[in-house]
Amino acid sequence: MSVQTETIPTATEFPVEADCYRRELFAHCYRMTGSVHDAEDLVQETYLRAWRAYGAFEGRSSVRTWLYRIATNVCLSALEGRDRRPLPTGLGAPGSTAGDPLDERGEVPWLQPVPDALVADPAAVVSDRDSIRLAFVAALQHLPARQRAILILRDVLRWRAGEVAEALETTTAAVNSGLQRAHATLAKARLSQDAVGEPTPEQREMLDRYVQAFWDKDVEAIVAMLTRDAIWEMPPFAGWYSGSTNIGRLIDTQCPGGVHDMPMVATSANGQPAFGLYMRTEAGHFEPFHLQVLTLSGGGVRHVAAFFEPTLFAAFGLPERLPARAG
């Protein structure tokens, strides 16, 4: 009589099958949580659970679908009892006026930007980049976790309702109802339909002037590059500022840097142009101040999210300091 033994995956089988999906699973966990740090941990947990279960994987779905199912449920478990991650505009308070006292909310788990290098295939189509744009991920934070999962699986990954129902252990009717409610909530967020993509040559030239304007602290030039209805927000400060003139006054009167105090280093986040802005120290060199993520509209800047979180600079591969330089 033969004895059947359990098939144990070899040390090389699982990575060969699964590692090629790591970046897109990271993007999935980021959309679900709005946090780079949480996404890293949840992808690790996903792969650990998948490796443990790999021997029992029956191949009724693709490895990719199986991994997404695990990742989604890992995220749902992690999100239980947690507050959503907003941007200041998502707190529901009215806009601020330049000169108002800054209201720092260090206790709020703010939405984080994500480096393109971690989530975006350089050859990705615009629709893929659009699914990680900052405004979309911020809008997802208005949804309960299960609705968030349903919308991402249905609208971003294009799963069938039955596949989503199986992954979430619910009914197709519940999935369709959840998707309808999620769409209604996002409609209230008034998401712009502008897609993200590579800046045009004209926009690149404008971004060069934008960097120079901050180095020169040329507020008039900065204002000229903002759209009239531009929005500026800067977590962990709860205030947000609407209108190019209002934003100009904020930079002029409440930004501590002066002329030749604020160099910028270009990067990219959420499929959008981004810059690490450094501030001159008393010793003369420059240290991280905030990370700006820009939304462009035509020939202007429509939205700036300035994240005052120095640890993000390392996540984006930006220098921890810049050497002193003359004007």
PDB file of N, CA and C in Angstrom, residues 24-121:
ATOM      1  N   GLU A  24       2.584  45.126  -8.232  1.00  0.00           N
ATOM      2  CA  GLU A  24       1.166  45.432  -8.370  1.00  0.00           C
ATOM      3  C   GLU A  24       0.395  45.111  -7.088  1.00  0.00           C
ATOM      4  N   LEU A  25       0.854  44.135  -6.326  1.00  0.00           N
ATOM      5  CA  LEU A  25       0.218  43.874  -5.029  1.00  0.00           C
ATOM      6  C   LEU A  25       0.508  45.010  -4.048  1.00  0.00           C
ATOM      7  N   PHE A  26       1.712  45.577  -4.140  1.00  0.00           N
ATOM      8  CA  PHE A  26       2.016  46.744  -3.319  1.00  0.00           C
ATOM      9  C   PHE A  26       1.071  47.891  -3.662  1.00  0.00           C
ATOM     10  N   ALA A  27       0.840  48.124  -4.955  1.00  0.00           N
ATOM     11  CA  ALA A  27      -0.087  49.176  -5.377  1.00  0.00           C
ATOM     12  C   ALA A  27      -1.487  48.898  -4.838  1.00  0.00           C
ATOM     13  N   HIS A  28      -1.896  47.641  -4.863  1.00  0.00           N
ATOM     14  CA  HIS A  28      -3.222  47.264  -4.354  1.00  0.00           C
ATOM     15  C   HIS A  28      -3.330  47.577  -2.856  1.00  0.00           C
ATOM     16  N   CYS A  29      -2.324  47.187  -2.096  1.00  0.00           N
ATOM     17  CA  CYS A  29      -2.354  47.437  -0.650  1.00  0.00           C
ATOM     18  C   CYS A  29      -2.277  48.934  -0.360  1.00  0.00           C
ATOM     19  N   TYR A  30      -1.560  49.677  -1.197  1.00  0.00           N
ATOM     20  CA  TYR A  30      -1.512  51.123  -1.015  1.00  0.00           C
ATOM     21  C   TYR A  30      -2.877  51.755  -1.274  1.00  0.00           C
ATOM     22  N   ARG A  31      -3.555  51.343  -2.342  1.00  0.00           N
ATOM     23  CA  ARG A  31      -4.897  51.882  -2.593  1.00  0.00           C
ATOM     24  C   ARG A  31      -5.826  51.580  -1.422  1.00  0.00           C
ATOM     25  N   MET A  32      -5.694  50.402  -0.871  1.00  0.00           N
ATOM     26  CA  MET A  32      -6.580  50.008   0.233  1.00  0.00           C
ATOM     27  C   MET A  32      -6.299  50.811   1.498  1.00  0.00           C
ATOM     28  N   THR A  33      -5.029  51.101   1.785  1.00  0.00           N
ATOM     29  CA  THR A  33      -4.668  51.687   3.076  1.00  0.00           C
ATOM     30  C   THR A  33      -4.286  53.158   3.014  1.00  0.00           C
ATOM     31  N   GLY A  34      -3.813  53.643   1.848  1.00  0.00           N
ATOM     32  CA  GLY A  34      -3.336  55.017   1.758  1.00  0.00           C
ATOM     33  C   GLY A  34      -2.016  55.245   2.467  1.00  0.00           C
ATOM     34  N   SER A  35      -1.290  54.169   2.774  1.00  0.00           N
ATOM     35  CA  SER A  35      -0.042  54.282   3.522  1.00  0.00           C
ATOM     36  C   SER A  35       1.050  53.456   2.868  1.00  0.00           C
ATOM     37  N   VAL A  36       2.194  54.083   2.591  1.00  0.00           N
ATOM     38  CA  VAL A  36       3.331  53.365   2.040  1.00  0.00           C
ATOM     39  C   VAL A  36       3.850  52.340   3.044  1.00  0.00           C
ATOM     40  N   HIS A  37       3.973  52.767   4.300  1.00  0.00           N
ATOM     41  CA  HIS A  37       4.537  51.885   5.314  1.00  0.00           C
ATOM     42  C   HIS A  37       3.613  50.691   5.575  1.00  0.00           C
ATOM     43  N   ASP A  38       2.309  50.937   5.657  1.00  0.00           N
ATOM     44  CA  ASP A  38       1.371  49.839   5.866  1.00  0.00           C
ATOM     45  C   ASP A  38       1.380  48.895   4.666  1.00  0.00           C
ATOM     46  N   ALA A  39       1.438  49.442   3.458  1.00  0.00           N
ATOM     47  CA  ALA A  39       1.438  48.609   2.258  1.00  0.00           C
ATOM     48  C   ALA A  39       2.634  47.667   2.253  1.00  0.00           C
ATOM     49  N   GLU A  40       3.792  48.160   2.653  1.00  0.00           N
ATOM     50  CA  GLU A  40       4.982  47.309   2.709  1.00  0.00           C
ATOM     51  C   GLU A  40       4.762  46.136   3.659  1.00  0.00           C
ATOM     52  N   ASP A  41       4.224  46.424   4.838  1.00  0.00           N
ATOM     53  CA  ASP A  41       3.990  45.367   5.822  1.00  0.00           C
ATOM     54  C   ASP A  41       2.941  44.371   5.329  1.00  0.00           C
ATOM     55  N   LEU A  42       1.892  44.874   4.677  1.00  0.00           N
ATOM     56  CA  LEU A  42       0.798  44.006   4.248  1.00  0.00           C
ATOM     57  C   LEU A  42       1.200  43.125   3.070  1.00  0.00           C
ATOM     58  N   VAL A  43       2.061  43.627   2.205  1.00  0.00           N
ATOM     59  CA  VAL A  43       2.569  42.779   1.128  1.00  0.00           C
ATOM     60  C   VAL A  43       3.416  41.656   1.711  1.00  0.00           C
ATOM     61  N   GLN A  44       4.226  41.979   2.695  1.00  0.00           N
ATOM     62  CA  GLN A  44       5.022  40.944   3.357  1.00  0.00           C
ATOM     63  C   GLN A  44       4.126  39.889   3.987  1.00  0.00           C
ATOM     64  N   GLU A  45       3.060  40.334   4.662  1.00  0.00           N
ATOM     65  CA  GLU A  45       2.122  39.396   5.277  1.00  0.00           C
ATOM     66  C   GLU A  45       1.416  38.554   4.207  1.00  0.00           C
ATOM     67  N   THR A  46       1.072  39.176   3.087  1.00  0.00           N
ATOM     68  CA  THR A  46       0.441  38.441   1.986  1.00  0.00           C
ATOM     69  C   THR A  46       1.335  37.315   1.495  1.00  0.00           C
ATOM     70  N   TYR A  47       2.593  37.613   1.271  1.00  0.00           N
ATOM     71  CA  TYR A  47       3.508  36.600   0.759  1.00  0.00           C
ATOM     72  C   TYR A  47       3.787  35.523   1.799  1.00  0.00           C
ATOM     73  N   LEU A  48       3.812  35.895   3.055  1.00  0.00           N
ATOM     74  CA  LEU A  48       4.018  34.896   4.096  1.00  0.00           C
ATOM     75  C   LEU A  48       2.839  33.925   4.139  1.00  0.00           C
ATOM     76  N   ARG A  49       1.612  34.464   4.105  1.00  0.00           N
ATOM     77  CA  ARG A  49       0.430  33.597   4.117  1.00  0.00           C
ATOM     78  C   ARG A  49       0.371  32.735   2.854  1.00  0.00           C
ATOM     79  N   ALA A  50       0.699  33.340   1.722  1.00  0.00           N
ATOM     80  CA  ALA A  50       0.649  32.602   0.463  1.00  0.00           C
ATOM     81  C   ALA A  50       1.686  31.488   0.443  1.00  0.00           C
ATOM     82  N   TRP A  51       2.879  31.765   0.932  1.00  0.00           N
ATOM     83  CA  TRP A  51       3.922  30.730   0.967  1.00  0.00           C
ATOM     84  C   TRP A  51       3.489  29.558   1.831  1.00  0.00           C
ATOM     85  N   ARG A  52       2.888  29.868   2.983  1.00  0.00           N
ATOM     86  CA  ARG A  52       2.431  28.799   3.869  1.00  0.00           C
ATOM     87  C   ARG A  52       1.334  27.953   3.228  1.00  0.00           C
ATOM     88  N   ALA A  53       0.509  28.588   2.405  1.00  0.00           N
ATOM     89  CA  ALA A  53      -0.627  27.892   1.801  1.00  0.00           C
ATOM     90  C   ALA A  53      -0.339  27.368   0.401  1.00  0.00           C
ATOM     91  N   TYR A  54       0.856  27.618  -0.119  1.00  0.00           N
ATOM     92  CA  TYR A  54       1.147  27.309  -1.515  1.00  0.00           C
ATOM     93  C   TYR A  54       1.011  25.820  -1.827  1.00  0.00           C
ATOM     94  N   GLY A  55       1.350  24.989  -0.874  1.00  0.00           N
ATOM     95  CA  GLY A  55       1.262  23.547  -1.094  1.00  0.00           C
ATOM     96  C   GLY A  55      -0.153  23.072  -1.328  1.00  0.00           C
ATOM     97  N   ALA A  56      -1.128  23.809  -0.800  1.00  0.00           N
ATOM     98  CA  ALA A  56      -2.531  23.438  -0.955  1.00  0.00           C
ATOM     99  C   ALA A  56      -3.211  24.169  -2.108  1.00  0.00           C
ATOM    100  N   PHE A  57      -2.470  25.023  -2.817  1.00  0.00           N
ATOM    101  CA  PHE A  57      -3.049  25.776  -3.928  1.00  0.00           C
ATOM    102  C   PHE A  57      -3.420  24.810  -5.049  1.00  0.00           C
ATOM    103  N   GLU A  58      -4.684  24.806  -5.427  1.00  0.00           N
ATOM    104  CA  GLU A  58      -5.200  23.818  -6.376  1.00  0.00           C
ATOM    105  C   GLU A  58      -5.241  24.320  -7.808  1.00  0.00           C
ATOM    106  N   GLY A  59      -4.919  25.583  -8.029  1.00  0.00           N
ATOM    107  CA  GLY A  59      -4.890  26.091  -9.387  1.00  0.00           C
ATOM    108  C   GLY A  59      -6.245  26.346 -10.006  1.00  0.00           C
ATOM    109  N   ARG A  60      -7.285  26.474  -9.163  1.00  0.00           N
ATOM    110  CA  ARG A  60      -8.617  26.765  -9.716  1.00  0.00           C
ATOM    111  C   ARG A  60      -8.709  28.203 -10.232  1.00  0.00           C
ATOM    112  N   SER A  61      -7.795  29.055  -9.799  1.00  0.00           N
ATOM    113  CA  SER A  61      -7.656  30.395 -10.347  1.00  0.00           C
ATOM    114  C   SER A  61      -6.183  30.593 -10.655  1.00  0.00           C
ATOM    115  N   SER A  62      -5.864  31.714 -11.278  1.00  0.00           N
ATOM    116  CA  SER A  62      -4.451  32.001 -11.521  1.00  0.00           C
ATOM    117  C   SER A  62      -3.768  32.348 -10.206  1.00  0.00           C
ATOM    118  N   VAL A  63      -2.437  32.208 -10.187  1.00  0.00           N
ATOM    119  CA  VAL A  63      -1.674  32.597  -8.998  1.00  0.00           C
ATOM    120  C   VAL A  63      -1.910  34.077  -8.699  1.00  0.00           C
ATOM    121  N   ARG A  64      -1.982  34.887  -9.743  1.00  0.00           N
ATOM    122  CA  ARG A  64      -2.202  36.323  -9.562  1.00  0.00           C
ATOM    123  C   ARG A  64      -3.521  36.581  -8.837  1.00  0.00           C
ATOM    124  N   THR A  65      -4.614  35.969  -9.292  1.00  0.00           N
ATOM    125  CA  THR A  65      -5.916  36.157  -8.651  1.00  0.00           C
ATOM    126  C   THR A  65      -5.882  35.666  -7.212  1.00  0.00           C
ATOM    127  N   TRP A  66      -5.243  34.534  -7.000  1.00  0.00           N
ATOM    128  CA  TRP A  66      -5.132  33.956  -5.655  1.00  0.00           C
ATOM    129  C   TRP A  66      -4.389  34.914  -4.717  1.00  0.00           C
ATOM    130  N   LEU A  67      -3.295  35.508  -5.196  1.00  0.00           N
ATOM    131  CA  LEU A  67      -2.534  36.441  -4.372  1.00  0.00           C
ATOM    132  C   LEU A  67      -3.348  37.700  -4.069  1.00  0.00           C
ATOM    133  N   TYR A  68      -4.083  38.213  -5.055  1.00  0.00           N
ATOM    134  CA  TYR A  68      -4.929  39.383  -4.811  1.00  0.00           C
ATOM    135  C   TYR A  68      -5.998  39.078  -3.767  1.00  0.00           C
ATOM    136  N   ARG A  69      -6.547  37.874  -3.815  1.00  0.00           N
ATOM    137  CA  ARG A  69      -7.562  37.490  -2.833  1.00  0.00           C
ATOM    138  C   ARG A  69      -6.974  37.508  -1.426  1.00  0.00           C
ATOM    139  N   ILE A  70      -5.767  36.947  -1.289  1.00  0.00           N
ATOM    140  CA  ILE A  70      -5.109  36.946   0.021  1.00  0.00           C
ATOM    141  C   ILE A  70      -4.804  38.380   0.452  1.00  0.00           C
ATOM    142  N   ALA A  71      -4.238  39.175  -0.454  1.00  0.00           N
ATOM    143  CA  ALA A  71      -3.861  40.552  -0.119  1.00  0.00           C
ATOM    144  C   ALA A  71      -5.076  41.369   0.305  1.00  0.00           C
ATOM    145  N   THR A  72      -6.191  41.203  -0.391  1.00  0.00           N
ATOM    146  CA  THR A  72      -7.401  41.964  -0.052  1.00  0.00           C
ATOM    147  C   THR A  72      -7.870  41.634   1.350  1.00  0.00           C
ATOM    148  N   ASN A  73      -7.872  40.366   1.690  1.00  0.00           N
ATOM    149  CA  ASN A  73      -8.336  39.983   3.028  1.00  0.00           C
ATOM    150  C   ASN A  73      -7.334  40.356   4.118  1.00  0.00           C
ATOM    151  N   VAL A  74      -6.053  40.350   3.782  1.00  0.00           N
ATOM    152  CA  VAL A  74      -5.050  40.847   4.730  1.00  0.00           C
ATOM    153  C   VAL A  74      -5.299  42.326   5.013  1.00  0.00           C
ATOM    154  N   CYS A  75      -5.582  43.090   3.971  1.00  0.00           N
ATOM    155  CA  CYS A  75      -5.856  44.520   4.142  1.00  0.00           C
ATOM    156  C   CYS A  75      -7.125  44.744   4.957  1.00  0.00           C
ATOM    157  N   LEU A  76      -8.174  43.989   4.662  1.00  0.00           N
ATOM    158  CA  LEU A  76      -9.433  44.162   5.397  1.00  0.00           C
ATOM    159  C   LEU A  76      -9.243  43.876   6.882  1.00  0.00           C
ATOM    160  N   SER A  77      -8.475  42.856   7.193  1.00  0.00           N
ATOM    161  CA  SER A  77      -8.209  42.551   8.614  1.00  0.00           C
ATOM    162  C   SER A  77      -7.424  43.678   9.261  1.00  0.00           C
ATOM    163  N   ALA A  78      -6.443  44.211   8.546  1.00  0.00           N
ATOM    164  CA  ALA A  78      -5.606  45.278   9.103  1.00  0.00           C
ATOM    165  C   ALA A  78      -6.390  46.566   9.303  1.00  0.00           C
ATOM    166  N   LEU A  79      -7.413  46.795   8.483  1.00  0.00           N
ATOM    167  CA  LEU A  79      -8.167  48.045   8.543  1.00  0.00           C
ATOM    168  C   LEU A  79      -9.277  48.032   9.585  1.00  0.00           C
ATOM    169  N   GLU A  80      -9.548  46.896  10.170  1.00  0.00           N
ATOM    170  CA  GLU A  80     -10.606  46.820  11.176  1.00  0.00           C
ATOM    171  C   GLU A  80     -10.293  47.735  12.355  1.00  0.00           C
ATOM    172  N   GLY A  81     -11.219  48.631  12.658  1.00  0.00           N
ATOM    173  CA  GLY A  81     -11.063  49.523  13.797  1.00  0.00           C
ATOM    174  C   GLY A  81     -10.122  50.681  13.584  1.00  0.00           C
ATOM    175  N   ARG A  82      -9.582  50.840  12.376  1.00  0.00           N
ATOM    176  CA  ARG A  82      -8.655  51.936  12.113  1.00  0.00           C
ATOM    177  C   ARG A  82      -9.380  53.124  11.501  1.00  0.00           C
ATOM    178  N   ASP A  83      -8.855  54.309  11.785  1.00  0.00           N
ATOM    179  CA  ASP A  83      -9.380  55.510  11.154  1.00  0.00           C
ATOM    180  C   ASP A  83      -8.894  55.577   9.711  1.00  0.00           C
ATOM    181  N   ARG A  84      -9.695  56.227   8.868  1.00  0.00           N
ATOM    182  CA  ARG A  84      -9.276  56.426   7.491  1.00  0.00           C
ATOM    183  C   ARG A  84      -8.128  57.432   7.439  1.00  0.00           C
ATOM    184  N   ARG A  85      -7.422  57.436   6.318  1.00  0.00           N
ATOM    185  CA  ARG A  85      -6.296  58.346   6.122  1.00  0.00           C
ATOM    186  C   ARG A  85      -6.720  59.466   5.176  1.00  0.00           C
ATOM    187  N   PRO A  86      -7.043  60.637   5.704  1.00  0.00           N
ATOM    188  CA  PRO A  86      -7.508  61.730   4.849  1.00  0.00           C
ATOM    189  C   PRO A  86      -6.366  62.647   4.424  1.00  0.00           C
ATOM    190  N   LEU A  87      -6.670  63.537   3.511  1.00  0.00           N
ATOM    191  CA  LEU A  87      -5.927  64.774   3.311  1.00  0.00           C
ATOM    192  C   LEU A  87      -6.701  65.873   4.033  1.00  0.00           C
ATOM    193  N   PRO A  88      -6.096  67.025   4.281  1.00  0.00           N
ATOM    194  CA  PRO A  88      -6.823  68.091   4.993  1.00  0.00           C
ATOM    195  C   PRO A  88      -8.162  68.455   4.365  1.00  0.00           C
ATOM    196  N   THR A  89      -8.244  68.443   3.030  1.00  0.00           N
ATOM    197  CA  THR A  89      -9.517  68.764   2.378  1.00  0.00           C
ATOM    198  C   THR A  89     -10.588  67.733   2.697  1.00  0.00           C
ATOM    199  N   GLY A  90     -10.190  66.548   3.130  1.00  0.00           N
ATOM    200  CA  GLY A  90     -11.150  65.498   3.430  1.00  0.00           C
ATOM    201  C   GLY A  90     -11.685  65.521   4.848  1.00  0.00           C
ATOM    202  N   LEU A  91     -11.240  66.495   5.655  1.00  0.00           N
ATOM    203  CA  LEU A  91     -11.706  66.565   7.044  1.00  0.00           C
ATOM    204  C   LEU A  91     -13.082  67.223   7.152  1.00  0.00           C
ATOM    205  N   GLY A  92     -13.513  67.888   6.093  1.00  0.00           N
ATOM    206  CA  GLY A  92     -14.830  68.514   6.106  1.00  0.00           C
ATOM    207  C   GLY A  92     -14.859  69.937   6.608  1.00  0.00           C
ATOM    208  N   ALA A  93     -13.720  70.485   6.998  1.00  0.00           N
ATOM    209  CA  ALA A  93     -13.672  71.867   7.486  1.00  0.00           C
ATOM    210  C   ALA A  93     -13.558  72.824   6.307  1.00  0.00           C
ATOM    211  N   PRO A  94     -14.015  74.068   6.462  1.00  0.00           N
ATOM    212  CA  PRO A  94     -13.875  75.046   5.379  1.00  0.00           C
ATOM    213  C   PRO A  94     -12.414  75.412   5.161  1.00  0.00           C
ATOM    214  N   GLY A  95     -12.128  75.990   4.004  1.00  0.00           N
ATOM    215  CA  GLY A  95     -10.766  76.392   3.686  1.00  0.00           C
ATOM    216  C   GLY A  95     -10.252  77.467   4.618  1.00  0.00           C
ATOM    217  N   SER A  96      -8.932  77.561   4.696  1.00  0.00           N
ATOM    218  CA  SER A  96      -8.280  78.524   5.579  1.00  0.00           C
ATOM    219  C   SER A  96      -7.850  79.758   4.798  1.00  0.00           C
ATOM    220  N   THR A  97      -7.556  80.806   5.547  1.00  0.00           N
ATOM    221  CA  THR A  97      -7.044  82.042   4.975  1.00  0.00           C
ATOM    222  C   THR A  97      -5.592  82.205   5.389  1.00  0.00           C
ATOM    223  N   ALA A  98      -4.730  82.569   4.456  1.00  0.00           N
ATOM    224  CA  ALA A  98      -3.327  82.811   4.792  1.00  0.00           C
ATOM    225  C   ALA A  98      -3.239  83.778   5.957  1.00  0.00           C
ATOM    226  N   GLY A  99      -2.416  83.442   6.924  1.00  0.00           N
ATOM    227  CA  GLY A  99      -2.302  84.247   8.138  1.00  0.00           C
ATOM    228  C   GLY A  99      -2.982  83.608   9.320  1.00  0.00           C
ATOM    229  N   ASP A 100      -3.943  82.690   9.065  1.00  0.00           N
ATOM    230  CA  ASP A 100      -4.550  81.952  10.172  1.00  0.00           C
ATOM    231  C   ASP A 100      -3.483  81.116  10.856  1.00  0.00           C
ATOM    232  N   PRO A 101      -3.605  80.908  12.179  1.00  0.00           N
ATOM    233  CA  PRO A 101      -2.639  80.041  12.865  1.00  0.00           C
ATOM    234  C   PRO A 101      -2.656  78.638  12.261  1.00  0.00           C
ATOM    235  N   LEU A 102      -1.490  78.037  12.137  1.00  0.00           N
ATOM    236  CA  LEU A 102      -1.401  76.680  11.612  1.00  0.00           C
ATOM    237  C   LEU A 102      -1.838  75.688  12.684  1.00  0.00           C
ATOM    238  N   ASP A 103      -2.692  74.755  12.295  1.00  0.00           N
ATOM    239  CA  ASP A 103      -3.262  73.776  13.216  1.00  0.00           C
ATOM    240  C   ASP A 103      -2.656  72.410  12.917  1.00  0.00           C
ATOM    241  N   GLU A 104      -1.611  72.051  13.656  1.00  0.00           N
ATOM    242  CA  GLU A 104      -0.937  70.773  13.414  1.00  0.00           C
ATOM    243  C   GLU A 104      -1.683  69.646  14.111  1.00  0.00           C
ATOM    244  N   ARG A 105      -1.945  68.565  13.380  1.00  0.00           N
ATOM    245  CA  ARG A 105      -2.678  67.411  13.915  1.00  0.00           C
ATOM    246  C   ARG A 105      -1.802  66.165  13.773  1.00  0.00           C
ATOM    247  N   GLY A 106      -0.852  66.058  14.660  1.00  0.00           N
ATOM    248  CA  GLY A 106       0.051  64.919  14.591  1.00  0.00           C
ATOM    249  C   GLY A 106      -0.614  63.597  14.887  1.00  0.00           C
ATOM    250  N   GLU A 107      -1.783  63.625  15.517  1.00  0.00           N
ATOM    251  CA  GLU A 107      -2.461  62.379  15.883  1.00  0.00           C
ATOM    252  C   GLU A 107      -3.249  61.779  14.720  1.00  0.00           C
ATOM    253  N   VAL A 108      -3.464  62.549  13.662  1.00  0.00           N
ATOM    254  CA  VAL A 108      -4.245  62.066  12.520  1.00  0.00           C
ATOM    255  C   VAL A 108      -3.373  61.155  11.656  1.00  0.00           C
ATOM    256  N   PRO A 109      -3.861  59.971  11.284  1.00  0.00           N
ATOM    257  CA  PRO A 109      -3.097  59.112  10.363  1.00  0.00           C
ATOM    258  C   PRO A 109      -3.280  59.590   8.924  1.00  0.00           C
ATOM    259  N   TRP A 110      -2.464  60.531   8.495  1.00  0.00           N
ATOM    260  CA  TRP A 110      -2.651  61.186   7.210  1.00  0.00           C
ATOM    261  C   TRP A 110      -2.348  60.251   6.039  1.00  0.00           C
ATOM    262  N   LEU A 111      -3.013  60.508   4.927  1.00  0.00           N
ATOM    263  CA  LEU A 111      -2.701  59.838   3.670  1.00  0.00           C
ATOM    264  C   LEU A 111      -1.252  60.132   3.291  1.00  0.00           C
ATOM    265  N   GLN A 112      -0.571  59.143   2.743  1.00  0.00           N
ATOM    266  CA  GLN A 112       0.811  59.318   2.307  1.00  0.00           C
ATOM    267  C   GLN A 112       0.900  59.209   0.783  1.00  0.00           C
ATOM    268  N   PRO A 113       1.817  59.936   0.167  1.00  0.00           N
ATOM    269  CA  PRO A 113       2.079  59.732  -1.266  1.00  0.00           C
ATOM    270  C   PRO A 113       2.910  58.471  -1.455  1.00  0.00           C
ATOM    271  N   VAL A 114       2.917  57.948  -2.662  1.00  0.00           N
ATOM    272  CA  VAL A 114       3.684  56.731  -2.930  1.00  0.00           C
ATOM    273  C   VAL A 114       4.650  56.978  -4.081  1.00  0.00           C
ATOM    274  N   PRO A 115       5.895  56.536  -3.959  1.00  0.00           N
ATOM    275  CA  PRO A 115       6.849  56.689  -5.069  1.00  0.00           C
ATOM    276  C   PRO A 115       6.404  55.880  -6.281  1.00  0.00           C
ATOM    277  N   ASP A 116       6.472  56.482  -7.451  1.00  0.00           N
ATOM    278  CA  ASP A 116       6.112  55.759  -8.666  1.00  0.00           C
ATOM    279  C   ASP A 116       6.949  54.498  -8.840  1.00  0.00           C
ATOM    280  N   ALA A 117       8.201  54.549  -8.419  1.00  0.00           N
ATOM    281  CA  ALA A 117       9.084  53.404  -8.602  1.00  0.00           C
ATOM    282  C   ALA A 117       8.565  52.152  -7.905  1.00  0.00           C
ATOM    283  N   LEU A 118       7.732  52.333  -6.870  1.00  0.00           N
ATOM    284  CA  LEU A 118       7.220  51.178  -6.131  1.00  0.00           C
ATOM    285  C   LEU A 118       5.944  50.608  -6.721  1.00  0.00           C
ATOM    286  N   VAL A 119       5.216  51.395  -7.505  1.00  0.00           N
ATOM    287  CA  VAL A 119       3.886  50.944  -7.931  1.00  0.00           C
ATOM    288  C   VAL A 119       3.646  50.994  -9.428  1.00  0.00           C
ATOM    289  N   ALA A 120       4.360  51.815 -10.169  1.00  0.00           N
ATOM    290  CA  ALA A 120       3.999  52.073 -11.557  1.00  0.00           C
ATOM    291  C   ALA A 120       5.011  51.461 -12.509  1.00  0.00           C
ATOM    292  N   ASP A 121       4.517  50.620 -13.395  1.00  0.00           N
ATOM    293  CA  ASP A 121       5.337  50.116 -14.481  1.00  0.00           C
ATOM    294  C   ASP A 121       5.608  51.280 -15.439  1.00  0.00           C
TER     295      ASP A 121
END
